[in-house]
Amino acid sequence: MTRLFGTTRALRGWSLANLIANSGIILTGGVVRVTGSGLGCSQWPKCTTDSYVTLPANGLHGMIEFGNRLLTFVLIVIAVGNIIAAFRARDRGATVPRVRELSILVMVGIVLQAVVGGITVWVKLSPYLVAVHLLLSAALVSICTWLVHLAWHRAQNVANRTLVNLTRAAFVLTWVAVYLGTLVTGSGPHAGDLSSPRTGFELETIAKIHAMSVWLLVALSIYFVVKLRSRQSYELLGVLLLQGAVGYIQYFAGLPRGLIILHLLGVCLVIIAATALVLSVRRPTVVHEHDRESRTIPA
């Protein structure tokens, strides 16, 4: 049990598993959407009026939606493992208490996400509630990235106030771009079910607004590469360029299913990269010269 939960390596493993699992369920949720299986289980918490599991009459759509629901239990098992590992970890100053708080927050978020998913089914896949459903999953990915950052005790670079604030602005803009992306999906052909409502926005217009937010992020990322020259800044710029390329290709190709799933993978990577960037910098603090472990980055 010590090897499974009581070591730094175990904590890192559980934290990384948490990140992978919470990213993965975004992809499986995308499969539900593009296959029109959002109402494959028409009830919640039951799948049908009379059964907690899918029935042959529900066909492939029922199997896909029910399978996605089952993954919630996998996430719960991993989250519990992460919590146990966090509480058995040796105290290293302020890091371990924060890891414990975040691991519990992930557990709470998974349960909340399941409830929101159920309500989404009740309202027949309202595009705005579906957007909240995705944003909650994305928030869990961001929190898990923070967990991984703390578990690996990654050093922070010292930057001036302007750079630190700009990384925070980029983090907020990332969420704006993701939200606008959910509106694009809710306005298009893959809203989860053929009978589910759409946002009512004109697809081309909302897609252009979404693209503008991404281009702003790209511009900020280029600035970070020039000023920070850090691994995190290069990673954010790289995933944004790849994500943008996939976005344009899928739009002009008529939104094929495979590219939509790939675009969702890009969403996870962008959130991870944006979170890692904002965690990688901090403002200067007064320290003794021999205690300096971070390099100062000019404005």
Coordinates of C-alpha atoms in Angstrom, one line a residue:
M1 CA 0.0 0.0 0.0
T2 CA 2.9 2.3 0.7
R3 CA 4.1 2.0 -2.9
L4 CA 0.6 2.6 -4.2
F5 CA -0.2 5.6 -2.1
G6 CA 2.6 6.6 0.3
T7 CA 5.4 7.9 -2.0
T8 CA 6.1 11.0 -4.0
R9 CA 6.1 8.8 -7.1
A10 CA 2.6 7.5 -6.2
L11 CA 1.3 11.0 -5.7
R12 CA 2.7 12.0 -9.1
G13 CA 1.2 9.0 -10.7
W14 CA -2.3 9.5 -9.3
S15 CA -2.2 13.2 -10.2
L16 CA -1.2 12.5 -13.8
A17 CA -3.9 9.8 -14.0
N18 CA -6.4 12.3 -12.8
L19 CA -5.4 14.7 -15.6
I20 CA -5.5 12.0 -18.3
A21 CA -8.8 10.7 -17.1
N22 CA -10.5 14.0 -16.9
S23 CA -9.2 14.9 -20.4
G24 CA -10.3 11.6 -21.7
I25 CA -13.9 12.0 -20.7
I26 CA -14.0 15.2 -22.7
L27 CA -13.2 13.2 -25.7
T28 CA -15.7 10.5 -25.0
G29 CA -18.3 13.2 -24.4
G30 CA -17.4 14.5 -27.9
V31 CA -18.1 11.0 -29.3
V32 CA -21.5 11.2 -27.7
R33 CA -22.2 14.5 -29.4
V34 CA -20.9 13.7 -32.9
T35 CA -22.8 10.4 -33.0
G36 CA -26.0 12.0 -31.8
S37 CA -26.1 9.8 -28.7
G38 CA -26.8 12.6 -26.2
L39 CA -30.2 11.2 -25.5
G40 CA -29.3 7.5 -26.0
C41 CA -30.2 7.3 -22.3
S42 CA -33.3 9.5 -22.1
Q43 CA -33.4 9.5 -18.3
W44 CA -31.1 10.3 -15.4
P45 CA -29.9 8.7 -13.1
K46 CA -31.6 5.8 -14.8
C47 CA -30.9 5.2 -18.5
T48 CA -34.5 4.5 -19.3
T49 CA -37.7 4.8 -17.3
D50 CA -37.4 1.2 -16.1
S51 CA -33.7 0.5 -16.2
Y52 CA -30.4 1.9 -14.9
V53 CA -28.6 0.2 -17.8
T54 CA -29.1 0.6 -21.5
L55 CA -31.4 -1.9 -23.2
P56 CA -31.1 -3.5 -26.7
A57 CA -33.9 -1.2 -27.9
N58 CA -31.7 1.8 -27.3
G59 CA -29.3 0.6 -29.9
L60 CA -25.8 2.0 -30.5
H61 CA -26.8 5.4 -29.2
G62 CA -27.7 3.9 -25.8
M63 CA -24.5 2.0 -25.6
I64 CA -22.4 5.0 -26.3
E65 CA -24.2 7.3 -23.8
F66 CA -24.3 4.6 -21.1
G67 CA -20.6 3.8 -21.7
N68 CA -19.8 7.5 -21.2
R69 CA -21.7 7.5 -17.9
L70 CA -19.8 4.5 -16.6
L71 CA -16.6 6.4 -17.1
T72 CA -17.7 8.7 -14.2
F73 CA -17.0 5.8 -11.9
V74 CA -13.5 5.4 -13.3
L75 CA -12.9 9.1 -12.6
I76 CA -14.2 8.7 -9.0
V77 CA -11.8 5.7 -8.4
I78 CA -8.8 7.7 -9.7
A79 CA -9.9 10.8 -7.7
V80 CA -10.2 8.8 -4.5
G81 CA -6.7 7.3 -5.1
N82 CA -5.3 10.8 -5.6
I83 CA -6.9 12.0 -2.3
I84 CA -5.4 9.0 -0.4
A85 CA -2.0 9.6 -1.9
A86 CA -2.2 13.3 -1.1
F87 CA -3.1 12.7 2.5
R88 CA -0.3 10.1 2.9
A89 CA 2.3 12.3 1.3
R90 CA 5.0 13.7 3.5
D91 CA 4.5 17.4 4.4
R92 CA 6.7 19.7 2.3
G93 CA 5.7 23.1 3.5
A94 CA 2.7 24.6 1.9
T95 CA 2.7 22.3 -1.1
V96 CA 1.1 19.2 0.4
P97 CA -1.9 21.0 2.0
R98 CA -2.7 22.6 -1.4
V99 CA -2.4 19.2 -3.1
R100 CA -4.9 17.8 -0.6
E101 CA -7.3 20.7 -1.2
L102 CA -7.1 20.4 -5.0
S103 CA -7.5 16.6 -4.9
I104 CA -10.7 17.0 -2.9
L105 CA -11.9 19.7 -5.2
V106 CA -11.5 17.4 -8.2
M107 CA -13.6 14.8 -6.4
V108 CA -16.3 17.3 -5.7
G109 CA -16.1 18.6 -9.3
I110 CA -16.6 15.1 -10.7
V111 CA -19.8 14.6 -8.7
L112 CA -21.0 18.0 -9.6
Q113 CA -20.3 17.2 -13.3
A114 CA -22.4 14.1 -13.1
V115 CA -25.3 16.0 -11.7
V116 CA -25.0 18.7 -14.4
G117 CA -24.9 15.9 -17.0
G118 CA -28.1 14.5 -15.6
I119 CA -29.8 17.9 -15.7
T120 CA -28.6 18.3 -19.2
V121 CA -30.5 15.2 -20.2
W122 CA -33.6 16.4 -18.4
V123 CA -33.7 19.6 -20.4
K124 CA -33.1 17.7 -23.6
L125 CA -29.6 18.9 -24.2
S126 CA -30.0 22.7 -24.0
P127 CA -26.9 24.0 -25.8
Y128 CA -26.2 26.4 -22.9
L129 CA -26.3 23.7 -20.3
V130 CA -24.2 21.5 -22.5
A131 CA -21.7 24.3 -22.6
V132 CA -21.6 24.4 -18.8
H133 CA -21.1 20.6 -18.9
L134 CA -18.0 21.0 -21.0
L135 CA -16.7 24.0 -19.1
L136 CA -16.9 22.0 -15.9
S137 CA -14.9 19.2 -17.4
A138 CA -12.4 21.8 -18.7
A139 CA -12.1 23.3 -15.3
L140 CA -11.3 19.9 -13.8
V141 CA -8.5 19.5 -16.5
S142 CA -7.1 22.8 -15.3
I143 CA -7.2 21.9 -11.7
C144 CA -5.6 18.5 -12.4
T145 CA -2.8 20.4 -14.3
W146 CA -2.3 22.4 -11.1
L147 CA -2.1 19.2 -9.1
V148 CA 0.6 17.8 -11.5
H149 CA 2.5 21.1 -11.2
L150 CA 2.6 20.8 -7.4
A151 CA 3.2 17.1 -7.3
W152 CA 6.4 17.6 -9.5
H153 CA 7.4 20.6 -7.4
R154 CA 8.1 22.6 -10.6
A155 CA 10.0 25.8 -10.2
Q156 CA 8.6 29.1 -11.1
N157 CA 10.3 31.8 -13.2
V158 CA 10.3 35.3 -11.7
A159 CA 8.7 37.9 -14.0
N160 CA 7.6 41.5 -13.6
R161 CA 4.1 42.5 -12.8
T162 CA 3.1 43.2 -16.4
L163 CA 4.2 39.7 -17.6
V164 CA 2.5 38.0 -14.7
N165 CA -0.7 39.9 -15.3
L166 CA -0.6 39.2 -19.0
T167 CA -0.3 35.4 -18.4
R168 CA -3.4 35.7 -16.2
A169 CA -5.2 37.6 -18.9
A170 CA -4.2 34.9 -21.4
F171 CA -5.6 32.3 -19.0
V172 CA -8.9 34.2 -18.8
L173 CA -9.0 34.6 -22.6
T174 CA -8.5 30.9 -23.0
W175 CA -11.7 30.3 -21.1
V176 CA -13.5 32.9 -23.3
A177 CA -12.3 31.1 -26.4
V178 CA -13.4 27.7 -25.1
Y179 CA -16.8 29.1 -24.2
L180 CA -17.2 30.6 -27.6
G181 CA -16.2 27.2 -29.1
T182 CA -19.1 25.6 -27.2
L183 CA -21.5 28.1 -28.8
V184 CA -20.1 27.2 -32.2
T185 CA -20.8 23.5 -31.5
G186 CA -24.3 24.4 -30.1
S187 CA -25.0 26.3 -33.3
G188 CA -23.9 23.5 -35.7
P189 CA -25.0 20.0 -36.7
H190 CA -23.3 18.2 -33.8
A191 CA -25.3 19.5 -30.8
G192 CA -25.7 16.0 -29.3
D193 CA -29.0 14.8 -30.8
L194 CA -30.9 15.5 -34.0
S195 CA -33.9 16.8 -31.9
S196 CA -31.9 18.9 -29.5
P197 CA -32.2 22.7 -29.6
R198 CA -29.5 24.9 -31.1
T199 CA -28.3 28.3 -29.9
G200 CA -30.0 30.2 -32.7
F201 CA -26.7 32.0 -33.6
E202 CA -25.6 32.1 -37.2
L203 CA -22.8 29.5 -37.4
E204 CA -20.5 31.5 -39.6
T205 CA -20.8 34.6 -37.3
I206 CA -20.1 32.8 -34.0
A207 CA -17.3 30.8 -35.6
K208 CA -15.6 34.1 -36.7
I209 CA -15.9 35.5 -33.2
H210 CA -14.5 32.3 -31.7
A211 CA -11.6 32.5 -34.2
M212 CA -10.9 36.1 -33.2
S213 CA -10.5 35.1 -29.6
V214 CA -8.0 32.4 -30.6
W215 CA -6.0 34.8 -32.7
L216 CA -5.7 37.2 -29.7
L217 CA -4.4 34.2 -27.7
V218 CA -1.9 33.5 -30.4
A219 CA -0.7 37.1 -30.4
L220 CA -0.2 37.0 -26.6
S221 CA 1.6 33.6 -26.9
I222 CA 4.1 35.1 -29.4
Y223 CA 4.7 37.9 -26.9
F224 CA 5.3 35.3 -24.2
V225 CA 7.8 33.4 -26.4
V226 CA 9.7 36.6 -27.0
K227 CA 9.8 37.8 -23.4
L228 CA 9.7 34.6 -21.4
R229 CA 11.5 32.1 -23.7
S230 CA 10.2 29.4 -21.4
R231 CA 9.1 25.9 -22.3
Q232 CA 5.6 26.7 -21.3
S233 CA 5.3 29.7 -23.6
Y234 CA 6.5 27.6 -26.6
E235 CA 4.1 24.8 -25.7
L236 CA 1.1 27.2 -25.5
L237 CA 2.0 28.8 -28.9
G238 CA 2.5 25.4 -30.5
V239 CA -0.8 23.8 -29.3
L240 CA -2.7 27.0 -30.3
L241 CA -1.3 26.9 -33.8
L242 CA -2.2 23.2 -34.1
Q243 CA -5.6 23.8 -32.6
G244 CA -6.3 26.7 -35.0
A245 CA -5.2 24.6 -38.0
V246 CA -7.6 21.8 -37.0
G247 CA -10.4 24.4 -36.4
Y248 CA -10.1 25.9 -39.8
I249 CA -9.8 22.6 -41.6
Q250 CA -12.9 21.1 -39.8
Y251 CA -14.9 24.3 -40.5
F252 CA -14.2 24.4 -44.2
A253 CA -14.5 20.6 -44.5
G254 CA -18.0 20.6 -43.2
L255 CA -17.4 19.6 -39.6
P256 CA -16.4 15.9 -40.0
R257 CA -16.7 13.9 -36.8
G258 CA -13.1 12.8 -36.6
L259 CA -11.8 16.3 -36.7
I260 CA -14.2 17.5 -34.1
I261 CA -12.9 14.9 -31.7
L262 CA -9.3 16.0 -32.6
H263 CA -10.4 19.6 -31.9
L264 CA -11.6 18.5 -28.5
L265 CA -8.3 17.0 -27.8
G266 CA -6.8 20.3 -28.7
V267 CA -9.1 22.0 -26.2
C268 CA -7.6 19.9 -23.5
L269 CA -4.1 20.6 -24.6
V270 CA -4.7 24.4 -24.8
I271 CA -6.2 24.4 -21.3
I272 CA -3.3 22.4 -19.9
A273 CA -0.7 24.7 -21.6
A274 CA -2.5 27.9 -20.5
T275 CA -2.7 26.6 -17.0
A276 CA 0.9 25.5 -17.0
L277 CA 2.0 28.9 -18.3
V278 CA 0.2 30.9 -15.6
L279 CA 1.6 28.6 -12.9
S280 CA 5.2 28.9 -14.3
V281 CA 5.6 32.6 -13.4
R282 CA 5.5 34.6 -10.2
R283 CA 6.3 38.2 -9.1
P284 CA 9.6 38.8 -7.4
T285 CA 9.8 38.2 -3.6
V286 CA 12.5 39.4 -1.2
V287 CA 14.9 36.5 -0.7
H288 CA 18.5 36.0 0.2
E289 CA 20.9 35.8 -2.8
H290 CA 21.9 32.2 -2.0
D291 CA 18.2 31.1 -1.9
R292 CA 17.4 32.3 -5.5
E293 CA 16.4 29.3 -7.6
S294 CA 14.5 31.1 -10.3
R295 CA 15.8 33.4 -13.0
T296 CA 14.5 36.9 -13.5
I297 CA 13.0 37.6 -16.9
P298 CA 13.2 41.2 -18.2
A299 CA 10.1 43.0 -19.4

